[in-house]
Amino acid sequence: MTVQSDRAAWFEGGEAKCSQPPSPNDRPFRLVLLGPPGVGKGTQAELLCKTLGTCHLSTGDVFRAAQCRNDHSPALRTALDAMRRGELVSDGLVVSMVQERSNCLSCFGGFLLDGFPRTAAQAEALDDLLDQQGVRLDAVLSYELPLAEIVDRLGGRRTCSKCKAVFHTTSRPPHQEGVCDMCGGELIQREDDRPESIRVRMQAYEESTRPLADYYEKSGRLLRINAAGAPDEILERSLEALQAKASAPRT
Ligand code: AMP
């Protein structure tokens, strides 16, 4: 199994370096994951990173890590307030945050972006950043599931307060209730997984993020993945779709 990096370069930005850089990867995958909140993107990101040796770059994780510090600039404070309400953070702030971490996009281990881009403006900014870094996206995996199932998944989701591993009260319970299997950290319900925030997040997804699937479909980068079933089955589907795309003639 691949040793996961601590992602310090992503969490801290600027000149920060990961203490365990990824191993050189003969085939570095560069992927974006799309899908509504609760569709299982975080779990798939974890499994795909372990299988492909890529680094998990989640913009939501950066905001949650920032929440634990108390050196917030006014712009960051506004962003964190928006996040607590389940709203999207402004494009300007998110794009400049990713820009500050753009070395992660050309990392030789590859990357898997989770939660970015979320709007058309962010998708265009990402294409520009990738051009500047001289790398191209291999694919955008779009996870799809009926709404009722999504709401059930979100309500039962529990996240490790330390390592951010994701569990579910019924479909992926930890061995010991409330305790992370990976690191022993406390499992919590994210503030934005509470019912009032879930409703706002679903609306933000429908309005801003769903149209991105069309943006990537037009440029031949979209792979639609049925997100029903166990995490391993969904992983299998994702890997098959990536393989089929890699062996298809380029359009
Ligand atoms: P996530 O963990 O990806 O669901 O992100 C949690 C929250 O962080 C979101 O509900 C937003 O408030 C904020 N956020 C994360 N990524 C973005 C983004 N790309 N654009 C706007 N807001 C974001």
Coordinates of C-alpha atoms and ligand atoms in Angstrom, one line a residue:
M1 CA 0.0 0.0 0.0
T2 CA 1.2 3.5 -0.8
V3 CA 2.3 5.6 2.2
Q4 CA 0.1 8.7 2.3
S5 CA 1.8 12.1 2.4
D6 CA 0.8 14.4 5.3
R7 CA -0.2 17.0 2.6
A8 CA 1.6 19.8 4.4
A9 CA 2.2 21.6 1.1
W10 CA -1.6 21.6 0.5
F11 CA -2.7 22.4 4.0
E12 CA -0.2 25.2 4.7
G13 CA 0.4 26.5 1.2
G14 CA 3.3 28.9 0.3
E15 CA 6.7 27.2 0.7
A16 CA 5.6 24.4 3.0
K17 CA 6.8 21.0 2.0
C18 CA 5.2 17.6 2.7
S19 CA 7.2 15.6 5.2
Q20 CA 6.6 12.4 3.3
P21 CA 6.5 13.4 -0.4
P22 CA 4.7 10.9 -2.6
S23 CA 6.9 8.3 -4.3
P24 CA 7.7 9.0 -7.9
N25 CA 4.8 7.8 -9.9
D26 CA 5.4 6.3 -13.4
R27 CA 1.8 7.1 -14.2
P28 CA 0.8 10.2 -12.2
F29 CA -3.0 10.5 -12.4
R30 CA -4.4 14.0 -12.3
L31 CA -8.1 13.9 -11.5
V32 CA -11.1 16.0 -10.4
L33 CA -13.9 14.4 -8.5
L34 CA -17.4 16.0 -8.9
G35 CA -20.6 15.1 -7.2
P36 CA -23.1 16.4 -4.7
P37 CA -22.3 16.4 -1.0
G38 CA -22.9 13.0 0.5
V39 CA -22.4 11.0 -2.7
G40 CA -19.3 9.4 -1.3
K41 CA -16.6 11.5 -3.0
G42 CA -14.4 11.7 0.1
T43 CA -14.4 7.9 0.6
Q44 CA -13.7 7.4 -3.1
A45 CA -10.9 10.0 -3.0
E46 CA -9.3 8.1 -0.1
L47 CA -9.5 4.7 -1.9
L48 CA -8.4 6.1 -5.3
C49 CA -5.4 7.8 -3.7
K50 CA -4.3 4.6 -2.0
T51 CA -4.7 2.7 -5.3
L52 CA -3.2 5.2 -7.7
G53 CA -0.6 6.8 -5.3
T54 CA -2.0 10.3 -6.0
C55 CA -2.4 13.0 -3.3
H56 CA -5.9 14.0 -2.0
L57 CA -6.4 17.8 -2.4
S58 CA -9.6 18.9 -0.8
T59 CA -10.4 22.6 -0.5
G60 CA -13.0 21.8 2.2
D61 CA -10.2 20.1 4.3
V62 CA -8.1 23.3 4.0
F63 CA -11.0 25.4 5.3
R64 CA -11.7 23.0 8.2
A65 CA -8.0 23.0 9.2
A66 CA -8.1 26.8 9.1
Q67 CA -11.1 26.7 11.4
C68 CA -8.9 25.2 14.2
R69 CA -6.5 28.1 14.1
N70 CA -7.2 31.6 15.4
D71 CA -5.2 33.8 13.1
H72 CA -8.0 34.5 10.7
S73 CA -7.8 37.4 8.2
P74 CA -11.1 39.2 7.7
A75 CA -11.5 37.4 4.3
L76 CA -10.9 34.0 5.8
R77 CA -13.4 34.8 8.6
T78 CA -16.1 35.6 6.0
A79 CA -15.2 32.4 4.2
L80 CA -15.5 30.3 7.3
D81 CA -18.9 31.9 8.2
A82 CA -20.2 31.0 4.7
M83 CA -18.9 27.4 5.2
R84 CA -20.7 27.1 8.5
R85 CA -24.0 28.1 6.9
G86 CA -23.4 25.5 4.1
E87 CA -22.9 28.3 1.5
L88 CA -20.1 28.4 -1.0
V89 CA -17.0 30.5 -0.3
S90 CA -16.4 33.2 -2.8
D91 CA -14.6 32.2 -6.1
G92 CA -11.9 34.9 -5.5
L93 CA -10.9 33.5 -2.2
V94 CA -11.0 29.8 -3.2
V95 CA -9.1 30.4 -6.4
S96 CA -6.4 32.4 -4.7
M97 CA -6.1 29.7 -2.1
V98 CA -5.6 27.0 -4.8
Q99 CA -3.2 29.4 -6.7
E100 CA -1.0 29.6 -3.6
R101 CA -0.8 25.8 -3.6
S102 CA -0.4 25.4 -7.4
N103 CA 2.9 23.5 -6.9
C104 CA 0.7 20.6 -5.7
L105 CA -0.8 20.5 -9.2
S106 CA 2.5 19.6 -10.8
C107 CA 3.6 17.3 -8.0
F108 CA 5.2 14.1 -9.5
G109 CA 2.8 11.9 -7.5
G110 CA -0.3 13.3 -9.4
F111 CA -3.3 14.7 -7.6
L112 CA -7.0 14.2 -7.0
L113 CA -8.9 17.4 -6.5
D114 CA -12.0 17.0 -4.3
G115 CA -14.4 19.9 -3.8
F116 CA -12.7 22.2 -6.4
P117 CA -13.7 23.4 -8.9
R118 CA -17.3 24.0 -7.8
T119 CA -18.4 26.8 -10.2
A120 CA -17.8 27.6 -13.8
A121 CA -15.4 30.5 -12.9
Q122 CA -13.3 28.0 -10.7
A123 CA -13.2 25.5 -13.5
E124 CA -11.8 28.1 -15.9
A125 CA -9.3 29.2 -13.3
L126 CA -8.2 25.6 -12.8
D127 CA -7.7 25.2 -16.6
D128 CA -5.5 28.3 -16.5
L129 CA -3.5 27.1 -13.5
L130 CA -2.9 23.7 -15.1
D131 CA -1.7 25.4 -18.3
Q132 CA 0.7 27.5 -16.2
Q133 CA 2.0 24.3 -14.5
G134 CA 2.3 22.5 -17.8
V135 CA 0.0 19.6 -16.8
R136 CA -3.3 18.3 -18.1
L137 CA -6.3 16.7 -16.4
D138 CA -6.7 13.0 -17.1
A139 CA -10.3 12.9 -16.3
V140 CA -13.2 14.3 -14.2
L141 CA -15.1 11.6 -12.3
S142 CA -18.7 12.6 -11.7
Y143 CA -20.4 10.5 -9.0
E144 CA -24.2 10.3 -9.5
L145 CA -26.9 9.1 -7.1
P146 CA -30.6 9.8 -6.4
L147 CA -31.4 12.6 -4.0
A148 CA -33.1 10.5 -1.2
E149 CA -30.0 8.3 -0.9
I150 CA -27.8 11.3 -0.7
V151 CA -29.7 12.8 2.2
D152 CA -29.5 9.5 4.1
R153 CA -25.8 9.2 3.5
L154 CA -25.1 12.8 4.8
G155 CA -27.1 12.4 8.0
G156 CA -25.2 9.3 9.0
R157 CA -21.7 10.6 8.0
R158 CA -19.1 10.8 10.8
T159 CA -15.7 12.3 10.2
C160 CA -12.5 11.8 12.2
S161 CA -11.6 15.1 14.0
K162 CA -7.8 14.2 13.5
C163 CA -7.1 12.5 10.2
K164 CA -10.4 13.3 8.4
A165 CA -11.2 9.7 7.5
V166 CA -14.9 9.3 6.7
F167 CA -17.3 6.7 8.3
H168 CA -21.0 6.1 8.2
T169 CA -23.2 5.0 11.1
T170 CA -24.7 2.2 9.0
S171 CA -22.8 1.6 5.7
R172 CA -19.3 2.1 7.1
P173 CA -19.4 1.9 10.9
P174 CA -16.1 2.2 12.8
H175 CA -15.1 -0.9 14.8
Q176 CA -15.7 1.1 18.0
E177 CA -18.5 3.6 18.1
G178 CA -17.2 7.2 17.9
V179 CA -13.6 6.2 17.4
C180 CA -11.6 6.4 14.2
D181 CA -10.2 3.0 13.0
M182 CA -7.2 4.7 11.4
C183 CA -5.8 6.9 14.1
G184 CA -8.1 6.5 17.2
G185 CA -9.3 10.1 16.9
E186 CA -12.8 11.2 17.9
L187 CA -15.5 10.8 15.2
I188 CA -17.7 13.9 14.9
Q189 CA -20.6 15.1 12.7
R190 CA -19.4 18.0 10.7
E191 CA -21.1 21.2 11.4
D192 CA -22.2 21.4 7.7
D193 CA -23.6 17.9 7.8
R194 CA -26.4 19.1 10.1
P195 CA -29.9 19.2 8.4
E196 CA -30.2 23.0 8.0
S197 CA -26.8 23.2 6.3
I198 CA -27.4 20.1 4.1
R199 CA -30.4 21.8 2.5
V200 CA -28.3 24.9 1.6
R201 CA -25.4 22.8 0.3
M202 CA -27.7 20.8 -2.0
Q203 CA -29.1 24.0 -3.4
A204 CA -25.6 25.4 -4.0
Y205 CA -24.6 22.2 -5.7
E206 CA -27.6 22.2 -8.0
E207 CA -27.2 25.9 -9.0
S208 CA -23.4 26.2 -9.3
T209 CA -21.7 22.8 -9.5
R210 CA -24.0 20.5 -11.5
P211 CA -23.5 22.6 -14.7
L212 CA -19.7 21.8 -14.5
A213 CA -20.5 18.2 -15.7
D214 CA -21.5 19.8 -19.0
Y215 CA -18.4 22.0 -19.1
Y216 CA -16.2 18.9 -18.8
E217 CA -18.3 16.7 -21.0
K218 CA -17.9 19.1 -23.9
S219 CA -14.2 18.9 -23.6
G220 CA -14.3 15.0 -23.4
R221 CA -12.9 14.8 -19.9
L222 CA -16.1 13.7 -18.0
L223 CA -16.6 10.1 -16.8
R224 CA -20.0 9.5 -15.1
I225 CA -19.9 7.0 -12.3
N226 CA -22.9 5.3 -10.7
A227 CA -22.3 5.9 -7.0
A228 CA -24.7 3.3 -5.7
G229 CA -23.4 0.3 -3.7
A230 CA -20.4 -0.4 -1.5
P231 CA -17.3 1.8 -1.6
D232 CA -15.2 -1.1 -3.2
E233 CA -17.7 -1.6 -6.0
I234 CA -17.7 2.1 -6.8
L235 CA -13.9 2.2 -6.7
E236 CA -13.9 -0.8 -9.2
R237 CA -16.3 1.2 -11.5
S238 CA -14.1 4.3 -11.3
L239 CA -10.9 2.3 -12.1
E240 CA -12.6 0.6 -15.0
A241 CA -13.8 3.9 -16.4
L242 CA -10.3 5.4 -16.1
Q243 CA -8.8 2.4 -17.8
A244 CA -11.4 2.5 -20.6
K245 CA -10.7 6.2 -21.1
A246 CA -6.9 5.7 -21.2
S247 CA -7.2 3.0 -23.9
A248 CA -9.8 4.9 -26.0
P249 CA -8.4 6.9 -28.9
R250 CA -7.9 10.6 -28.0
T251 CA -10.6 12.9 -29.4
Ligands
AMP1 P1 -16.5 20.0 1.2 O1 -15.7 19.3 2.3 O2 -15.8 19.9 -0.1 O3 -18.0 19.7 1.2 O4 -16.4 21.6 1.6 C1 -17.0 22.1 2.8 C2 -17.4 23.6 2.6 O5 -16.2 24.3 2.3 C3 -18.3 23.9 1.5 O6 -19.7 23.7 1.8 C4 -18.0 25.3 1.2 O7 -18.6 26.2 2.2 C5 -16.5 25.4 1.3 N1 -15.8 25.1 0.1 C6 -14.9 24.0 -0.1 N2 -14.5 24.0 -1.4 C7 -15.1 25.1 -2.0 C8 -15.1 25.6 -3.3 N3 -14.3 25.1 -4.3 N4 -15.8 26.7 -3.6 C9 -16.6 27.3 -2.7 N5 -16.7 26.8 -1.4 C10 -15.9 25.7 -1.1

